[in-house]
PDB file of N, CA, C and O and ligand atoms in Angstrom:
ATOM      1  N   MET A   1     108.848 129.019 103.679  1.00 96.00           N
ATOM      2  CA  MET A   1     108.936 128.266 104.925  1.00 96.00           C
ATOM      3  C   MET A   1     110.344 127.683 105.065  1.00 96.00           C
ATOM      4  O   MET A   1     110.959 127.305 104.082  1.00 96.00           O
ATOM      5  N   ASN A   2     110.816 127.608 106.292  1.00 97.00           N
ATOM      6  CA  ASN A   2     112.125 127.029 106.564  1.00 97.00           C
ATOM      7  C   ASN A   2     111.984 125.713 107.319  1.00 97.00           C
ATOM      8  O   ASN A   2     110.935 125.431 107.905  1.00 97.00           O
ATOM      9  N   CYS A   3     113.048 124.934 107.309  1.00 98.00           N
ATOM     10  CA  CYS A   3     113.046 123.642 107.994  1.00 98.00           C
ATOM     11  C   CYS A   3     112.928 123.854 109.499  1.00 98.00           C
ATOM     12  O   CYS A   3     113.696 124.616 110.094  1.00 98.00           O
ATOM     13  N   TYR A   4     111.974 123.153 110.098  1.00 97.00           N
ATOM     14  CA  TYR A   4     111.736 123.302 111.540  1.00 97.00           C
ATOM     15  C   TYR A   4     112.884 122.682 112.345  1.00 97.00           C
ATOM     16  O   TYR A   4     113.323 123.243 113.341  1.00 97.00           O
ATOM     17  N   ASP A   5     113.354 121.526 111.913  1.00 96.00           N
ATOM     18  CA  ASP A   5     114.425 120.862 112.662  1.00 96.00           C
ATOM     19  C   ASP A   5     115.717 121.671 112.608  1.00 96.00           C
ATOM     20  O   ASP A   5     116.466 121.709 113.577  1.00 96.00           O
ATOM     21  N   CYS A   6     115.979 122.305 111.455  1.00 97.00           N
ATOM     22  CA  CYS A   6     117.150 123.179 111.383  1.00 97.00           C
ATOM     23  C   CYS A   6     116.952 124.402 112.269  1.00 97.00           C
ATOM     24  O   CYS A   6     117.891 124.863 112.920  1.00 97.00           O
ATOM     25  N   HIS A   7     115.734 124.901 112.314  1.00 97.00           N
ATOM     26  CA  HIS A   7     115.440 126.073 113.141  1.00 97.00           C
ATOM     27  C   HIS A   7     115.750 125.793 114.605  1.00 97.00           C
ATOM     28  O   HIS A   7     116.301 126.640 115.309  1.00 97.00           O
ATOM     29  N   THR A   8     115.400 124.584 115.082  1.00 96.00           N
ATOM     30  CA  THR A   8     115.672 124.248 116.478  1.00 96.00           C
ATOM     31  C   THR A   8     117.171 124.124 116.732  1.00 96.00           C
ATOM     32  O   THR A   8     117.615 124.224 117.860  1.00 96.00           O
ATOM     33  N   ALA A   9     117.949 123.889 115.669  1.00 96.00           N
ATOM     34  CA  ALA A   9     119.403 123.828 115.792  1.00 96.00           C
ATOM     35  C   ALA A   9     120.029 125.178 115.437  1.00 96.00           C
ATOM     36  O   ALA A   9     121.234 125.252 115.182  1.00 96.00           O
ATOM     37  N   GLU A  10     119.196 126.223 115.389  1.00 97.00           N
ATOM     38  CA  GLU A  10     119.639 127.583 115.113  1.00 97.00           C
ATOM     39  C   GLU A  10     120.283 127.704 113.743  1.00 97.00           C
ATOM     40  O   GLU A  10     121.275 128.398 113.552  1.00 97.00           O
ATOM     41  N   ARG A  11     119.718 126.970 112.775  1.00 97.00           N
ATOM     42  CA  ARG A  11     120.123 127.105 111.378  1.00 97.00           C
ATOM     43  C   ARG A  11     118.893 127.504 110.584  1.00 97.00           C
ATOM     44  O   ARG A  11     117.765 127.238 110.997  1.00 97.00           O
ATOM     45  N   THR A  12     119.104 128.114 109.439  1.00 98.00           N
ATOM     46  CA  THR A  12     117.996 128.493 108.572  1.00 98.00           C
ATOM     47  C   THR A  12     118.195 127.833 107.218  1.00 98.00           C
ATOM     48  O   THR A  12     119.137 128.154 106.497  1.00 98.00           O
ATOM     49  N   THR A  13     117.335 126.863 106.912  1.00 98.00           N
ATOM     50  CA  THR A  13     117.404 126.130 105.657  1.00 98.00           C
ATOM     51  C   THR A  13     116.025 126.119 105.025  1.00 98.00           C
ATOM     52  O   THR A  13     115.044 125.832 105.707  1.00 98.00           O
ATOM     53  N   PRO A  14     115.953 126.441 103.731  1.00 98.00           N
ATOM     54  CA  PRO A  14     114.624 126.406 103.081  1.00 98.00           C
ATOM     55  C   PRO A  14     114.030 125.006 103.132  1.00 98.00           C
ATOM     56  O   PRO A  14     114.733 124.012 102.944  1.00 98.00           O
ATOM     57  N   ALA A  15     112.731 124.927 103.406  1.00 98.00           N
ATOM     58  CA  ALA A  15     112.055 123.635 103.471  1.00 98.00           C
ATOM     59  C   ALA A  15     111.722 123.140 102.067  1.00 98.00           C
ATOM     60  O   ALA A  15     111.313 123.909 101.203  1.00 98.00           O
ATOM     61  N   LEU A  16     111.931 121.844 101.847  1.00 97.00           N
ATOM     62  CA  LEU A  16     111.601 121.211 100.576  1.00 97.00           C
ATOM     63  C   LEU A  16     110.332 120.378 100.674  1.00 97.00           C
ATOM     64  O   LEU A  16     109.718 120.051  99.663  1.00 97.00           O
ATOM     65  N   ALA A  17     109.985 120.007 101.895  1.00 97.00           N
ATOM     66  CA  ALA A  17     108.841 119.115 102.087  1.00 97.00           C
ATOM     67  C   ALA A  17     108.183 119.462 103.410  1.00 97.00           C
ATOM     68  O   ALA A  17     108.699 120.269 104.195  1.00 97.00           O
ATOM     69  N   VAL A  18     107.043 118.861 103.639  1.00 97.00           N
ATOM     70  CA  VAL A  18     106.292 119.097 104.868  1.00 97.00           C
ATOM     71  C   VAL A  18     105.965 117.739 105.488  1.00 97.00           C
ATOM     72  O   VAL A  18     105.529 116.815 104.795  1.00 97.00           O
ATOM     73  N   CYS A  19     106.165 117.607 106.782  1.00 97.00           N
ATOM     74  CA  CYS A  19     105.820 116.370 107.481  1.00 97.00           C
ATOM     75  C   CYS A  19     104.307 116.171 107.415  1.00 97.00           C
ATOM     76  O   CYS A  19     103.549 117.072 107.755  1.00 97.00           O
ATOM     77  N   HIS A  20     103.882 114.987 106.978  1.00 94.00           N
ATOM     78  CA  HIS A  20     102.447 114.744 106.803  1.00 94.00           C
ATOM     79  C   HIS A  20     101.754 114.696 108.151  1.00 94.00           C
ATOM     80  O   HIS A  20     100.546 114.866 108.251  1.00 94.00           O
ATOM     81  N   HIS A  21     102.500 114.466 109.218  1.00 94.00           N
ATOM     82  CA  HIS A  21     101.887 114.254 110.526  1.00 94.00           C
ATOM     83  C   HIS A  21     101.806 115.554 111.328  1.00 94.00           C
ATOM     84  O   HIS A  21     100.731 115.938 111.770  1.00 94.00           O
ATOM     85  N   CYS A  22     102.927 116.223 111.504  1.00 97.00           N
ATOM     86  CA  CYS A  22     102.940 117.407 112.369  1.00 97.00           C
ATOM     87  C   CYS A  22     102.950 118.707 111.584  1.00 97.00           C
ATOM     88  O   CYS A  22     102.752 119.767 112.152  1.00 97.00           O
ATOM     89  N   GLY A  23     103.181 118.631 110.257  1.00 97.00           N
ATOM     90  CA  GLY A  23     103.121 119.831 109.443  1.00 97.00           C
ATOM     91  C   GLY A  23     104.389 120.662 109.478  1.00 97.00           C
ATOM     92  O   GLY A  23     104.414 121.760 108.920  1.00 97.00           O
ATOM     93  N   ALA A  24     105.457 120.150 110.077  1.00 97.00           N
ATOM     94  CA  ALA A  24     106.712 120.887 110.126  1.00 97.00           C
ATOM     95  C   ALA A  24     107.352 120.939 108.746  1.00 97.00           C
ATOM     96  O   ALA A  24     107.312 119.954 108.004  1.00 97.00           O
ATOM     97  N   GLY A  25     107.945 122.066 108.405  1.00 98.00           N
ATOM     98  CA  GLY A  25     108.723 122.169 107.178  1.00 98.00           C
ATOM     99  C   GLY A  25     110.027 121.414 107.347  1.00 98.00           C
ATOM    100  O   GLY A  25     110.618 121.416 108.430  1.00 98.00           O
ATOM    101  N   LEU A  26     110.474 120.748 106.273  1.00 98.00           N
ATOM    102  CA  LEU A  26     111.666 119.908 106.377  1.00 98.00           C
ATOM    103  C   LEU A  26     112.592 120.144 105.199  1.00 98.00           C
ATOM    104  O   LEU A  26     112.141 120.240 104.053  1.00 98.00           O
ATOM    105  N   CYS A  27     113.903 120.203 105.463  1.00 97.00           N
ATOM    106  CA  CYS A  27     114.887 120.263 104.397  1.00 97.00           C
ATOM    107  C   CYS A  27     115.210 118.845 103.939  1.00 97.00           C
ATOM    108  O   CYS A  27     114.737 117.864 104.518  1.00 97.00           O
ATOM    109  N   ALA A  28     116.048 118.714 102.913  1.00 95.00           N
ATOM    110  CA  ALA A  28     116.374 117.384 102.373  1.00 95.00           C
ATOM    111  C   ALA A  28     117.070 116.530 103.424  1.00 95.00           C
ATOM    112  O   ALA A  28     116.928 115.311 103.442  1.00 95.00           O
ATOM    113  N   GLU A  29     117.791 117.173 104.326  1.00 95.00           N
ATOM    114  CA  GLU A  29     118.518 116.417 105.341  1.00 95.00           C
ATOM    115  C   GLU A  29     117.578 115.824 106.375  1.00 95.00           C
ATOM    116  O   GLU A  29     117.812 114.737 106.903  1.00 95.00           O
ATOM    117  N   HIS A  30     116.509 116.525 106.678  1.00 96.00           N
ATOM    118  CA  HIS A  30     115.631 116.110 107.773  1.00 96.00           C
ATOM    119  C   HIS A  30     114.371 115.387 107.307  1.00 96.00           C
ATOM    120  O   HIS A  30     113.691 114.762 108.122  1.00 96.00           O
ATOM    121  N   ALA A  31     114.019 115.486 106.036  1.00 96.00           N
ATOM    122  CA  ALA A  31     112.813 114.812 105.559  1.00 96.00           C
ATOM    123  C   ALA A  31     113.066 113.316 105.428  1.00 96.00           C
ATOM    124  O   ALA A  31     114.116 112.900 104.951  1.00 96.00           O
ATOM    125  N   ARG A  32     112.121 112.518 105.859  1.00 94.00           N
ATOM    126  CA  ARG A  32     112.188 111.062 105.678  1.00 94.00           C
ATOM    127  C   ARG A  32     111.046 110.662 104.752  1.00 94.00           C
ATOM    128  O   ARG A  32     109.887 110.935 105.053  1.00 94.00           O
ATOM    129  N   ALA A  33     111.398 110.052 103.634  1.00 92.00           N
ATOM    130  CA  ALA A  33     110.375 109.556 102.723  1.00 92.00           C
ATOM    131  C   ALA A  33     110.106 108.101 103.067  1.00 92.00           C
ATOM    132  O   ALA A  33     110.982 107.251 102.930  1.00 92.00           O
ATOM    133  N   LEU A  34     108.916 107.823 103.551  1.00 87.00           N
ATOM    134  CA  LEU A  34     108.571 106.473 103.987  1.00 87.00           C
ATOM    135  C   LEU A  34     107.628 105.831 102.987  1.00 87.00           C
ATOM    136  O   LEU A  34     106.701 106.473 102.507  1.00 87.00           O
ATOM    137  N   PRO A  35     107.845 104.559 102.666  1.00 84.00           N
ATOM    138  CA  PRO A  35     106.869 103.864 101.823  1.00 84.00           C
ATOM    139  C   PRO A  35     105.592 103.649 102.616  1.00 84.00           C
ATOM    140  O   PRO A  35     105.639 103.292 103.797  1.00 84.00           O
ATOM    141  N   ASP A  36     104.494 103.907 101.997  1.00 78.00           N
ATOM    142  CA  ASP A  36     103.200 103.812 102.667  1.00 78.00           C
ATOM    143  C   ASP A  36     102.396 102.748 101.932  1.00 78.00           C
ATOM    144  O   ASP A  36     101.871 102.982 100.856  1.00 78.00           O
ATOM    145  N   THR A  37     102.338 101.557 102.488  1.00 72.00           N
ATOM    146  CA  THR A  37     101.681 100.446 101.809  1.00 72.00           C
ATOM    147  C   THR A  37     100.185 100.700 101.735  1.00 72.00           C
ATOM    148  O   THR A  37      99.547 101.062 102.713  1.00 72.00           O
ATOM    149  N   VAL A  38      99.658 100.499 100.551  1.00 68.00           N
ATOM    150  CA  VAL A  38      98.230 100.700 100.349  1.00 68.00           C
ATOM    151  C   VAL A  38      97.511  99.368 100.539  1.00 68.00           C
ATOM    152  O   VAL A  38      97.817  98.383  99.861  1.00 68.00           O
ATOM    153  N   HIS A  39      96.593  99.348 101.465  1.00 69.00           N
ATOM    154  CA  HIS A  39      95.826  98.122 101.705  1.00 69.00           C
ATOM    155  C   HIS A  39      94.482  98.220 101.003  1.00 69.00           C
ATOM    156  O   HIS A  39      93.818  99.248 101.056  1.00 69.00           O
ATOM    157  N   HIS A  40      94.135  97.150 100.388  1.00 64.00           N
ATOM    158  CA  HIS A  40      92.872  97.118  99.660  1.00 64.00           C
ATOM    159  C   HIS A  40      92.001  96.013 100.256  1.00 64.00           C
ATOM    160  O   HIS A  40      92.395  94.855 100.309  1.00 64.00           O
ATOM    161  N   LEU A  41      90.848  96.396 100.744  1.00 62.00           N
ATOM    162  CA  LEU A  41      89.959  95.414 101.351  1.00 62.00           C
ATOM    163  C   LEU A  41      89.070  94.809 100.277  1.00 62.00           C
ATOM    164  O   LEU A  41      88.336  95.500  99.590  1.00 62.00           O
ATOM    165  N   SER A  42      89.164  93.501 100.148  1.00 61.00           N
ATOM    166  CA  SER A  42      88.299  92.810  99.209  1.00 61.00           C
ATOM    167  C   SER A  42      87.417  91.848  99.994  1.00 61.00           C
ATOM    168  O   SER A  42      87.521  91.734 101.208  1.00 61.00           O
ATOM    169  N   GLY A  43      86.581  91.125  99.294  1.00 65.00           N
ATOM    170  CA  GLY A  43      85.648  90.233  99.955  1.00 65.00           C
ATOM    171  C   GLY A  43      86.326  89.101 100.705  1.00 65.00           C
ATOM    172  O   GLY A  43      85.795  88.600 101.692  1.00 65.00           O
ATOM    173  N   THR A  44      87.514  88.700 100.263  1.00 64.00           N
ATOM    174  CA  THR A  44      88.181  87.566 100.889  1.00 64.00           C
ATOM    175  C   THR A  44      89.238  88.009 101.887  1.00 64.00           C
ATOM    176  O   THR A  44      90.004  87.198 102.373  1.00 64.00           O
ATOM    177  N   GLY A  45      89.295  89.266 102.187  1.00 61.00           N
ATOM    178  CA  GLY A  45      90.273  89.744 103.157  1.00 61.00           C
ATOM    179  C   GLY A  45      91.167  90.807 102.563  1.00 61.00           C
ATOM    180  O   GLY A  45      91.004  91.221 101.424  1.00 61.00           O
ATOM    181  N   ALA A  46      92.133  91.235 103.362  1.00 60.00           N
ATOM    182  CA  ALA A  46      93.011  92.308 102.930  1.00 60.00           C
ATOM    183  C   ALA A  46      94.090  91.782 102.002  1.00 60.00           C
ATOM    184  O   ALA A  46      94.674  90.740 102.231  1.00 60.00           O
ATOM    185  N   SER A  47      94.345  92.487 100.946  1.00 63.00           N
ATOM    186  CA  SER A  47      95.473  92.168 100.073  1.00 63.00           C
ATOM    187  C   SER A  47      96.273  93.445  99.884  1.00 63.00           C
ATOM    188  O   SER A  47      95.725  94.538  99.933  1.00 63.00           O
ATOM    189  N   THR A  48      97.561  93.278  99.695  1.00 65.00           N
ATOM    190  CA  THR A  48      98.434  94.439  99.560  1.00 65.00           C
ATOM    191  C   THR A  48      98.662  94.734  98.091  1.00 65.00           C
ATOM    192  O   THR A  48      99.073  93.855  97.339  1.00 65.00           O
ATOM    193  N   LEU A  49      98.402  95.944  97.719  1.00 64.00           N
ATOM    194  CA  LEU A  49      98.608  96.335  96.336  1.00 64.00           C
ATOM    195  C   LEU A  49     100.100  96.484  96.072  1.00 64.00           C
ATOM    196  O   LEU A  49     100.861  96.858  96.953  1.00 64.00           O
ATOM    197  N   PRO A  50     100.538  96.187  94.853  1.00 68.00           N
ATOM    198  CA  PRO A  50     101.974  96.265  94.556  1.00 68.00           C
ATOM    199  C   PRO A  50     102.507  97.688  94.560  1.00 68.00           C
ATOM    200  O   PRO A  50     103.686  97.904  94.786  1.00 68.00           O
ATOM    201  N   ARG A  51     101.653  98.647  94.322  1.00 75.00           N
ATOM    202  CA  ARG A  51     102.122 100.031  94.293  1.00 75.00           C
ATOM    203  C   ARG A  51     102.178 100.570  95.710  1.00 75.00           C
ATOM    204  O   ARG A  51     101.345 100.259  96.545  1.00 75.00           O
ATOM    205  N   ARG A  52     103.160 101.393  95.934  1.00 79.00           N
ATOM    206  CA  ARG A  52     103.327 101.961  97.254  1.00 79.00           C
ATOM    207  C   ARG A  52     103.197 103.478  97.191  1.00 79.00           C
ATOM    208  O   ARG A  52     103.783 104.115  96.324  1.00 79.00           O
ATOM    209  N   ALA A  53     102.463 104.000  98.103  1.00 85.00           N
ATOM    210  CA  ALA A  53     102.357 105.440  98.215  1.00 85.00           C
ATOM    211  C   ALA A  53     103.592 105.962  98.958  1.00 85.00           C
ATOM    212  O   ALA A  53     104.391 105.191  99.488  1.00 85.00           O
ATOM    213  N   ARG A  54     103.727 107.250  98.997  1.00 90.00           N
ATOM    214  CA  ARG A  54     104.850 107.860  99.683  1.00 90.00           C
ATOM    215  C   ARG A  54     104.326 108.798 100.756  1.00 90.00           C
ATOM    216  O   ARG A  54     103.309 109.457 100.592  1.00 90.00           O
ATOM    217  N   ARG A  55     105.064 108.835 101.819  1.00 91.00           N
ATOM    218  CA  ARG A  55     104.716 109.691 102.924  1.00 91.00           C
ATOM    219  C   ARG A  55     105.975 110.414 103.364  1.00 91.00           C
ATOM    220  O   ARG A  55     107.005 109.777 103.555  1.00 91.00           O
ATOM    221  N   ILE A  56     105.893 111.716 103.495  1.00 95.00           N
ATOM    222  CA  ILE A  56     107.035 112.482 103.995  1.00 95.00           C
ATOM    223  C   ILE A  56     106.834 112.703 105.486  1.00 95.00           C
ATOM    224  O   ILE A  56     105.762 113.100 105.930  1.00 95.00           O
ATOM    225  N   SER A  57     107.854 112.417 106.257  1.00 95.00           N
ATOM    226  CA  SER A  57     107.751 112.529 107.695  1.00 95.00           C
ATOM    227  C   SER A  57     109.022 113.159 108.253  1.00 95.00           C
ATOM    228  O   SER A  57     110.101 112.988 107.684  1.00 95.00           O
ATOM    229  N   CYS A  58     108.885 113.889 109.358  1.00 96.00           N
ATOM    230  CA  CYS A  58     110.071 114.379 110.044  1.00 96.00           C
ATOM    231  C   CYS A  58     110.645 113.236 110.894  1.00 96.00           C
ATOM    232  O   CYS A  58     110.000 112.199 111.072  1.00 96.00           O
ATOM    233  N   SER A  59     111.852 113.403 111.400  1.00 93.00           N
ATOM    234  CA  SER A  59     112.492 112.313 112.140  1.00 93.00           C
ATOM    235  C   SER A  59     111.709 111.991 113.404  1.00 93.00           C
ATOM    236  O   SER A  59     111.611 110.831 113.805  1.00 93.00           O
ATOM    237  N   VAL A  60     111.131 112.996 114.052  1.00 94.00           N
ATOM    238  CA  VAL A  60     110.381 112.763 115.282  1.00 94.00           C
ATOM    239  C   VAL A  60     109.160 111.903 115.011  1.00 94.00           C
ATOM    240  O   VAL A  60     108.921 110.911 115.690  1.00 94.00           O
ATOM    241  N   CYS A  61     108.398 112.257 113.980  1.00 94.00           N
ATOM    242  CA  CYS A  61     107.180 111.511 113.671  1.00 94.00           C
ATOM    243  C   CYS A  61     107.533 110.127 113.117  1.00 94.00           C
ATOM    244  O   CYS A  61     106.835 109.148 113.395  1.00 94.00           O
ATOM    245  N   ALA A  62     108.614 110.007 112.336  1.00 92.00           N
ATOM    246  CA  ALA A  62     109.002 108.712 111.799  1.00 92.00           C
ATOM    247  C   ALA A  62     109.343 107.755 112.920  1.00 92.00           C
ATOM    248  O   ALA A  62     108.956 106.589 112.909  1.00 92.00           O
ATOM    249  N   GLU A  63     110.050 108.240 113.943  1.00 91.00           N
ATOM    250  CA  GLU A  63     110.407 107.374 115.065  1.00 91.00           C
ATOM    251  C   GLU A  63     109.176 107.039 115.903  1.00 91.00           C
ATOM    252  O   GLU A  63     109.016 105.921 116.382  1.00 91.00           O
ATOM    253  N   ALA A  64     108.287 108.003 116.075  1.00 92.00           N
ATOM    254  CA  ALA A  64     107.076 107.759 116.847  1.00 92.00           C
ATOM    255  C   ALA A  64     106.213 106.713 116.172  1.00 92.00           C
ATOM    256  O   ALA A  64     105.638 105.835 116.822  1.00 92.00           O
ATOM    257  N   GLU A  65     106.122 106.776 114.840  1.00 83.00           N
ATOM    258  CA  GLU A  65     105.299 105.809 114.109  1.00 83.00           C
ATOM    259  C   GLU A  65     105.970 104.441 114.105  1.00 83.00           C
ATOM    260  O   GLU A  65     105.287 103.421 114.133  1.00 83.00           O
ATOM    261  N   ALA A  66     107.297 104.399 114.067  1.00 81.00           N
ATOM    262  CA  ALA A  66     108.001 103.108 114.096  1.00 81.00           C
ATOM    263  C   ALA A  66     107.754 102.407 115.423  1.00 81.00           C
ATOM    264  O   ALA A  66     107.634 101.189 115.476  1.00 81.00           O
ATOM    265  N   LEU A  67     107.648 103.181 116.497  1.00 81.00           N
ATOM    266  CA  LEU A  67     107.409 102.593 117.813  1.00 81.00           C
ATOM    267  C   LEU A  67     105.949 102.186 117.952  1.00 81.00           C
ATOM    268  O   LEU A  67     105.630 101.242 118.657  1.00 81.00           O
ATOM    269  N   GLY A  68     105.072 102.943 117.301  1.00 67.00           N
ATOM    270  CA  GLY A  68     103.650 102.665 117.446  1.00 67.00           C
ATOM    271  C   GLY A  68     103.279 101.469 116.613  1.00 67.00           C
ATOM    272  O   GLY A  68     102.188 100.961 116.728  1.00 67.00           O
TER     273      GLY A  68
HETATM  274 ZN1   ZN B   1     116.644 120.623 108.269  1.00 74.06          ZN
HETATM  275 ZN1   ZN B   2     106.444 115.431 112.048  1.00 74.06          ZN
END
């Protein structure tokens, strides 16, 4: 698979990751690794766990999620 964002710019770059949201292949330049906070619901309310998951996103989805 090749990077989708590079493909739209008429370049061909092997993909290193896949956007978790849209499924586009992404090269190192276009992949965004976002910290994904894990919420744990307990009896007294939500608490945030110290460990953070990782989410790979393309620039389009990262910006869309930042706005949302
Ligand atoms: Zn790319
Ligand atoms: Zn995406």
